[in-house]
Amino acid sequence: MTNIGPLALGAGLGALLVRERNARLAAERMAAALFETLLNAIDANDAQTGAHVRRVASYTLIIADAAGLDEGTIGMCERIALFHDIGKVHEALFDIIHEHERLSPSERRAVATHPQRGAAVLAPLKSFYPELADSVMAHHERWDGAGYPRGLRGDQIPIGARIVAIADTFDAITHKRRYRTARSAQHAADALAEGRGTQFDPDLIDLVLAPPVWARILRAHRTAHQQRVRPPGPQETSVPDVKFRWRTKTIDPAAGTYDRVSPTP
């Protein structure tokens, strides 16, 4: 039997670790490139939806950070926020989404299919990001079980979907829609408080409306409305590093700005 010396064994293990690390980085870069492509698809279909999901992601990061979630879970919440409306990028919904009048009941029912459509788009990524598709499907569920599409209630709803539901509602109220004007942040606060324990997780609502967290959300809200969010330029369309490109500044939790690029886990 051939004896393998400690140095040779150490070198072999080192080479194996390097190969595994390189393979992991390559997979992460591929995933980041895929996510970038999906974001570009949202922008190409509807720039307003593209800007909306970025604002929702910004608010989501503030809430997830304030909730004390670990870095991996915060990254998961970010992905859910960025792709929660990807189901609207669908031929069957295009004309409805771009309608300037209030939607009819049948049109509302059609739009309500977007969580399932989004989950179907993201399903091939389940082995890499097992929570993503299910959480995107759940972002219109309600704490009291009266939401859709599955009627989940309470803790049955993934934490990322619960956070995104709050951030999504805040942005929907405070940002102009095609069929109505923007309303005030106080109006949004009242609506969130009213939905405490029925539409929304009561503990998360208490957290969001706590003065320090609410102040951070308001600062992020002002920043989002002062800056025009643009899709990546031609120079940014090559395969990205292991980071999202939709944010470029340094994170500053105290100031309520969540603009740094964040690695995919």
GROMACS .gro file of C-alpha atoms in nm:
model
  265
    1MET     CA    1   0.000   0.000   0.000
    2THR     CA    2   0.129   0.343  -0.089
    3ASN     CA    3   0.161   0.577   0.204
    4ILE     CA    4   0.045   0.934   0.139
    5GLY     CA    5   0.250   1.180   0.335
    6PRO     CA    6   0.094   1.467   0.532
    7LEU     CA    7   0.223   1.729   0.288
    8ALA     CA    8   0.077   1.551  -0.014
    9LEU     CA    9  -0.254   1.497   0.167
   10GLY     CA   10  -0.268   1.863   0.269
   11ALA     CA   11  -0.193   1.975  -0.085
   12GLY     CA   12  -0.466   1.752  -0.223
   13LEU     CA   13  -0.722   1.881   0.025
   14GLY     CA   14  -0.618   2.238  -0.049
   15ALA     CA   15  -0.664   2.187  -0.422
   16LEU     CA   16  -1.006   2.031  -0.361
   17LEU     CA   17  -1.113   2.328  -0.148
   18VAL     CA   18  -0.996   2.571  -0.416
   19ARG     CA   19  -1.193   2.384  -0.684
   20GLU     CA   20  -1.505   2.381  -0.465
   21ARG     CA   21  -1.468   2.751  -0.391
   22ASN     CA   22  -1.425   2.835  -0.759
   23ALA     CA   23  -1.729   2.625  -0.850
   24ARG     CA   24  -1.936   2.798  -0.582
   25LEU     CA   25  -1.829   3.143  -0.701
   26ALA     CA   26  -1.909   3.050  -1.061
   27ALA     CA   27  -2.257   2.934  -0.956
   28GLU     CA   28  -2.312   3.255  -0.759
   29ARG     CA   29  -2.202   3.468  -1.053
   30MET     CA   30  -2.439   3.277  -1.279
   31ALA     CA   31  -2.723   3.328  -1.033
   32ALA     CA   32  -2.643   3.699  -1.005
   33ALA     CA   33  -2.639   3.728  -1.385
   34LEU     CA   34  -2.974   3.551  -1.402
   35PHE     CA   35  -3.126   3.782  -1.140
   36GLU     CA   36  -2.988   4.082  -1.328
   37THR     CA   37  -3.149   3.952  -1.646
   38LEU     CA   38  -3.483   3.909  -1.469
   39LEU     CA   39  -3.464   4.263  -1.333
   40ASN     CA   40  -3.385   4.391  -1.682
   41ALA     CA   41  -3.689   4.201  -1.811
   42ILE     CA   42  -3.910   4.375  -1.554
   43ASP     CA   43  -3.765   4.713  -1.654
   44ALA     CA   44  -3.815   4.641  -2.023
   45ASN     CA   45  -4.177   4.541  -1.968
   46ASP     CA   46  -4.268   4.826  -1.733
   47ALA     CA   47  -4.021   5.081  -1.597
   48GLN     CA   48  -4.269   5.182  -1.328
   49THR     CA   49  -4.288   4.827  -1.198
   50GLY     CA   50  -3.908   4.808  -1.210
   51ALA     CA   51  -3.880   5.122  -0.998
   52HIS     CA   52  -4.153   4.993  -0.764
   53VAL     CA   53  -3.978   4.666  -0.683
   54ARG     CA   54  -3.654   4.851  -0.610
   55ARG     CA   55  -3.830   5.083  -0.367
   56VAL     CA   56  -4.002   4.787  -0.203
   57ALA     CA   57  -3.664   4.616  -0.170
   58SER     CA   58  -3.522   4.926  -0.001
   59TYR     CA   59  -3.802   4.935   0.257
   60THR     CA   60  -3.782   4.557   0.300
   61LEU     CA   61  -3.414   4.576   0.389
   62ILE     CA   62  -3.485   4.833   0.659
   63ILE     CA   63  -3.758   4.620   0.814
   64ALA     CA   64  -3.558   4.297   0.793
   65ASP     CA   65  -3.256   4.463   0.951
   66ALA     CA   66  -3.466   4.615   1.229
   67ALA     CA   67  -3.619   4.272   1.295
   68GLY     CA   68  -3.270   4.139   1.371
   69LEU     CA   69  -3.270   3.879   1.096
   70ASP     CA   70  -2.940   3.721   0.998
   71GLU     CA   71  -2.757   3.829   0.683
   72GLY     CA   72  -2.866   3.528   0.480
   73THR     CA   73  -3.233   3.583   0.565
   74ILE     CA   74  -3.203   3.954   0.488
   75GLY     CA   75  -3.062   3.863   0.146
   76MET     CA   76  -3.354   3.627   0.094
   77CYS     CA   77  -3.601   3.905   0.181
   78GLU     CA   78  -3.426   4.133  -0.068
   79ARG     CA   79  -3.468   3.880  -0.348
   80ILE     CA   80  -3.835   3.828  -0.264
   81ALA     CA   81  -3.892   4.204  -0.277
   82LEU     CA   82  -3.710   4.246  -0.608
   83PHE     CA   83  -3.907   3.969  -0.777
   84HIS     CA   84  -4.242   3.977  -0.599
   85ASP     CA   85  -4.411   4.129  -0.908
   86ILE     CA   86  -4.229   3.933  -1.176
   87GLY     CA   87  -4.554   3.749  -1.245
   88LYS     CA   88  -4.689   4.072  -1.393
   89VAL     CA   89  -4.436   4.039  -1.676
   90HIS     CA   90  -4.678   3.822  -1.868
   91GLU     CA   91  -4.858   3.864  -2.199
   92ALA     CA   92  -5.196   3.791  -2.041
   93LEU     CA   93  -5.158   4.078  -1.794
   94PHE     CA   94  -4.972   4.338  -2.002
   95ASP     CA   95  -5.272   4.543  -2.117
   96ILE     CA   96  -5.437   4.526  -1.775
   97ILE     CA   97  -5.123   4.635  -1.589
   98HIS     CA   98  -5.090   4.932  -1.822
   99GLU     CA   99  -5.456   5.032  -1.791
  100HIS     CA  100  -5.500   5.395  -1.680
  101GLU     CA  101  -5.852   5.350  -1.546
  102ARG     CA  102  -5.962   5.164  -1.236
  103LEU     CA  103  -5.972   4.791  -1.295
  104SER     CA  104  -6.295   4.600  -1.338
  105PRO     CA  105  -6.366   4.298  -1.113
  106SER     CA  106  -6.262   4.058  -1.389
  107GLU     CA  107  -5.940   4.252  -1.446
  108ARG     CA  108  -5.867   4.245  -1.074
  109ARG     CA  109  -5.913   3.868  -1.074
  110ALA     CA  110  -5.668   3.840  -1.362
  111VAL     CA  111  -5.407   4.055  -1.186
  112ALA     CA  112  -5.454   3.844  -0.874
  113THR     CA  113  -5.297   3.553  -1.062
  114HIS     CA  114  -4.957   3.723  -1.065
  115PRO     CA  115  -4.826   3.553  -0.747
  116GLN     CA  116  -4.873   3.209  -0.904
  117ARG     CA  117  -4.729   3.330  -1.234
  118GLY     CA  118  -4.427   3.471  -1.051
  119ALA     CA  119  -4.374   3.148  -0.858
  120ALA     CA  120  -4.385   2.955  -1.186
  121VAL     CA  121  -4.119   3.183  -1.338
  122LEU     CA  122  -3.892   3.135  -1.035
  123ALA     CA  123  -3.960   2.763  -0.980
  124PRO     CA  124  -3.646   2.646  -1.169
  125LEU     CA  125  -3.435   2.826  -0.905
  126LYS     CA  126  -3.589   2.631  -0.617
  127SER     CA  127  -3.289   2.402  -0.568
  128PHE     CA  128  -3.066   2.709  -0.521
  129TYR     CA  129  -3.314   2.941  -0.347
  130PRO     CA  130  -3.583   2.716  -0.195
  131GLU     CA  131  -3.775   3.002  -0.029
  132LEU     CA  132  -3.795   3.235  -0.328
  133ALA     CA  133  -4.082   3.095  -0.536
  134ASP     CA  134  -4.300   3.005  -0.236
  135SER     CA  135  -4.247   3.346  -0.076
  136VAL     CA  136  -4.325   3.532  -0.399
  137MET     CA  137  -4.646   3.328  -0.423
  138ALA     CA  138  -4.731   3.425  -0.064
  139HIS     CA  139  -4.679   3.803  -0.073
  140HIS     CA  140  -5.056   3.868  -0.098
  141GLU     CA  141  -5.150   3.629   0.182
  142ARG     CA  142  -5.300   3.788   0.495
  143TRP     CA  143  -5.229   3.727   0.861
  144ASP     CA  144  -5.598   3.640   0.919
  145GLY     CA  145  -5.605   3.386   0.634
  146ALA     CA  146  -5.823   3.595   0.403
  147GLY     CA  147  -5.549   3.654   0.144
  148TYR     CA  148  -5.462   3.472  -0.177
  149PRO     CA  149  -5.382   3.243  -0.351
  150ARG     CA  150  -5.370   2.972  -0.081
  151GLY     CA  151  -5.535   3.133   0.221
  152LEU     CA  152  -5.231   3.093   0.444
  153ARG     CA  153  -5.254   3.250   0.789
  154GLY     CA  154  -5.017   3.366   1.062
  155ASP     CA  155  -4.679   3.198   1.076
  156GLN     CA  156  -4.773   2.978   0.781
  157ILE     CA  157  -4.678   3.280   0.568
  158PRO     CA  158  -4.299   3.295   0.513
  159ILE     CA  159  -4.131   3.578   0.703
  160GLY     CA  160  -3.997   3.732   0.381
  161ALA     CA  161  -4.346   3.746   0.230
  162ARG     CA  162  -4.483   3.906   0.549
  163ILE     CA  163  -4.219   4.178   0.537
  164VAL     CA  164  -4.258   4.240   0.164
  165ALA     CA  165  -4.637   4.270   0.206
  166ILE     CA  166  -4.585   4.563   0.443
  167ALA     CA  167  -4.321   4.730   0.225
  168ASP     CA  168  -4.532   4.675  -0.086
  169THR     CA  169  -4.839   4.834   0.076
  170PHE     CA  170  -4.640   5.134   0.197
  171ASP     CA  171  -4.508   5.198  -0.153
  172ALA     CA  172  -4.846   5.140  -0.319
  173ILE     CA  173  -5.002   5.406  -0.096
  174THR     CA  174  -4.726   5.666  -0.109
  175HIS     CA  175  -4.641   5.646  -0.479
  176LYS     CA  176  -4.851   5.764  -0.770
  177ARG     CA  177  -5.037   5.495  -0.960
  178ARG     CA  178  -5.181   5.525  -1.310
  179TYR     CA  179  -5.531   5.564  -1.173
  180ARG     CA  180  -5.471   5.773  -0.858
  181THR     CA  181  -5.235   6.019  -0.696
  182ALA     CA  182  -4.988   5.940  -0.421
  183ARG     CA  183  -5.108   5.968  -0.064
  184SER     CA  184  -4.916   6.078   0.243
  185ALA     CA  185  -4.687   5.869   0.460
  186GLN     CA  186  -4.928   5.935   0.748
  187HIS     CA  187  -5.207   5.784   0.538
  188ALA     CA  188  -4.984   5.479   0.486
  189ALA     CA  189  -4.909   5.458   0.860
  190ASP     CA  190  -5.282   5.466   0.937
  191ALA     CA  191  -5.350   5.193   0.680
  192LEU     CA  192  -5.073   4.971   0.818
  193ALA     CA  193  -5.200   5.022   1.173
  194GLU     CA  194  -5.553   4.939   1.062
  195GLY     CA  195  -5.430   4.614   0.905
  196ARG     CA  196  -5.242   4.507   1.220
  197GLY     CA  197  -5.338   4.151   1.307
  198THR     CA  198  -5.572   4.115   1.010
  199GLN     CA  199  -5.378   4.187   0.692
  200PHE     CA  200  -5.033   4.211   0.847
  201ASP     CA  201  -4.817   4.039   1.109
  202PRO     CA  202  -4.893   4.243   1.426
  203ASP     CA  203  -4.538   4.218   1.561
  204LEU     CA  204  -4.392   4.343   1.234
  205ILE     CA  205  -4.638   4.632   1.223
  206ASP     CA  206  -4.540   4.732   1.577
  207LEU     CA  207  -4.178   4.722   1.466
  208VAL     CA  208  -4.236   4.922   1.147
  209LEU     CA  209  -4.437   5.193   1.323
  210ALA     CA  210  -4.189   5.227   1.610
  211PRO     CA  211  -4.042   5.581   1.577
  212PRO     CA  212  -3.679   5.482   1.502
  213VAL     CA  213  -3.774   5.235   1.226
  214TRP     CA  214  -4.048   5.455   1.082
  215ALA     CA  215  -3.801   5.745   1.062
  216ARG     CA  216  -3.563   5.529   0.859
  217ILE     CA  217  -3.841   5.426   0.622
  218LEU     CA  218  -3.944   5.788   0.575
  219ARG     CA  219  -3.586   5.887   0.494
  220ALA     CA  220  -3.563   5.606   0.238
  221HIS     CA  221  -3.899   5.717   0.098
  222ARG     CA  222  -3.778   6.076   0.052
  223THR     CA  223  -3.457   5.956  -0.110
  224ALA     CA  224  -3.649   5.731  -0.352
  225HIS     CA  225  -3.866   6.021  -0.463
  226GLN     CA  226  -3.573   6.259  -0.503
  227GLN     CA  227  -3.377   6.025  -0.728
  228ARG     CA  228  -3.483   5.879  -1.058
  229VAL     CA  229  -3.416   5.504  -1.064
  230ARG     CA  230  -3.284   5.399  -1.404
  231PRO     CA  231  -3.219   5.054  -1.549
  232PRO     CA  232  -2.852   4.958  -1.584
  233GLY     CA  233  -2.670   5.124  -1.874
  234PRO     CA  234  -2.493   4.939  -2.156
  235GLN     CA  235  -2.168   4.935  -1.963
  236GLU     CA  236  -2.336   4.737  -1.683
  237THR     CA  237  -2.487   4.457  -1.886
  238SER     CA  238  -2.190   4.219  -1.880
  239VAL     CA  239  -2.188   3.925  -1.639
  240PRO     CA  240  -2.182   4.083  -1.294
  241ASP     CA  241  -1.969   4.002  -0.996
  242VAL     CA  242  -2.131   3.822  -0.702
  243LYS     CA  243  -2.348   4.125  -0.626
  244PHE     CA  244  -2.674   4.286  -0.725
  245ARG     CA  245  -2.624   4.608  -0.923
  246TRP     CA  246  -2.947   4.788  -0.845
  247ARG     CA  247  -2.790   4.972  -0.550
  248THR     CA  248  -2.453   5.145  -0.556
  249LYS     CA  249  -2.399   5.345  -0.238
  250THR     CA  250  -2.276   5.244   0.104
  251ILE     CA  251  -2.530   5.115   0.353
  252ASP     CA  252  -2.610   5.351   0.640
  253PRO     CA  253  -2.872   5.202   0.876
  254ALA     CA  254  -2.878   5.512   1.095
  255ALA     CA  255  -2.970   5.729   0.798
  256GLY     CA  256  -3.221   5.480   0.664
  257THR     CA  257  -3.030   5.435   0.336
  258TYR     CA  258  -2.987   5.081   0.208
  259ASP     CA  259  -2.805   5.138  -0.118
  260ARG     CA  260  -2.501   4.914  -0.099
  261VAL     CA  261  -2.466   4.619  -0.329
  262SER     CA  262  -2.524   4.295  -0.143
  263PRO     CA  263  -2.379   3.952  -0.220
  264THR     CA  264  -2.599   3.659  -0.308
  265PRO     CA  265  -2.554   3.395  -0.040
   0.00000   0.00000   0.00000
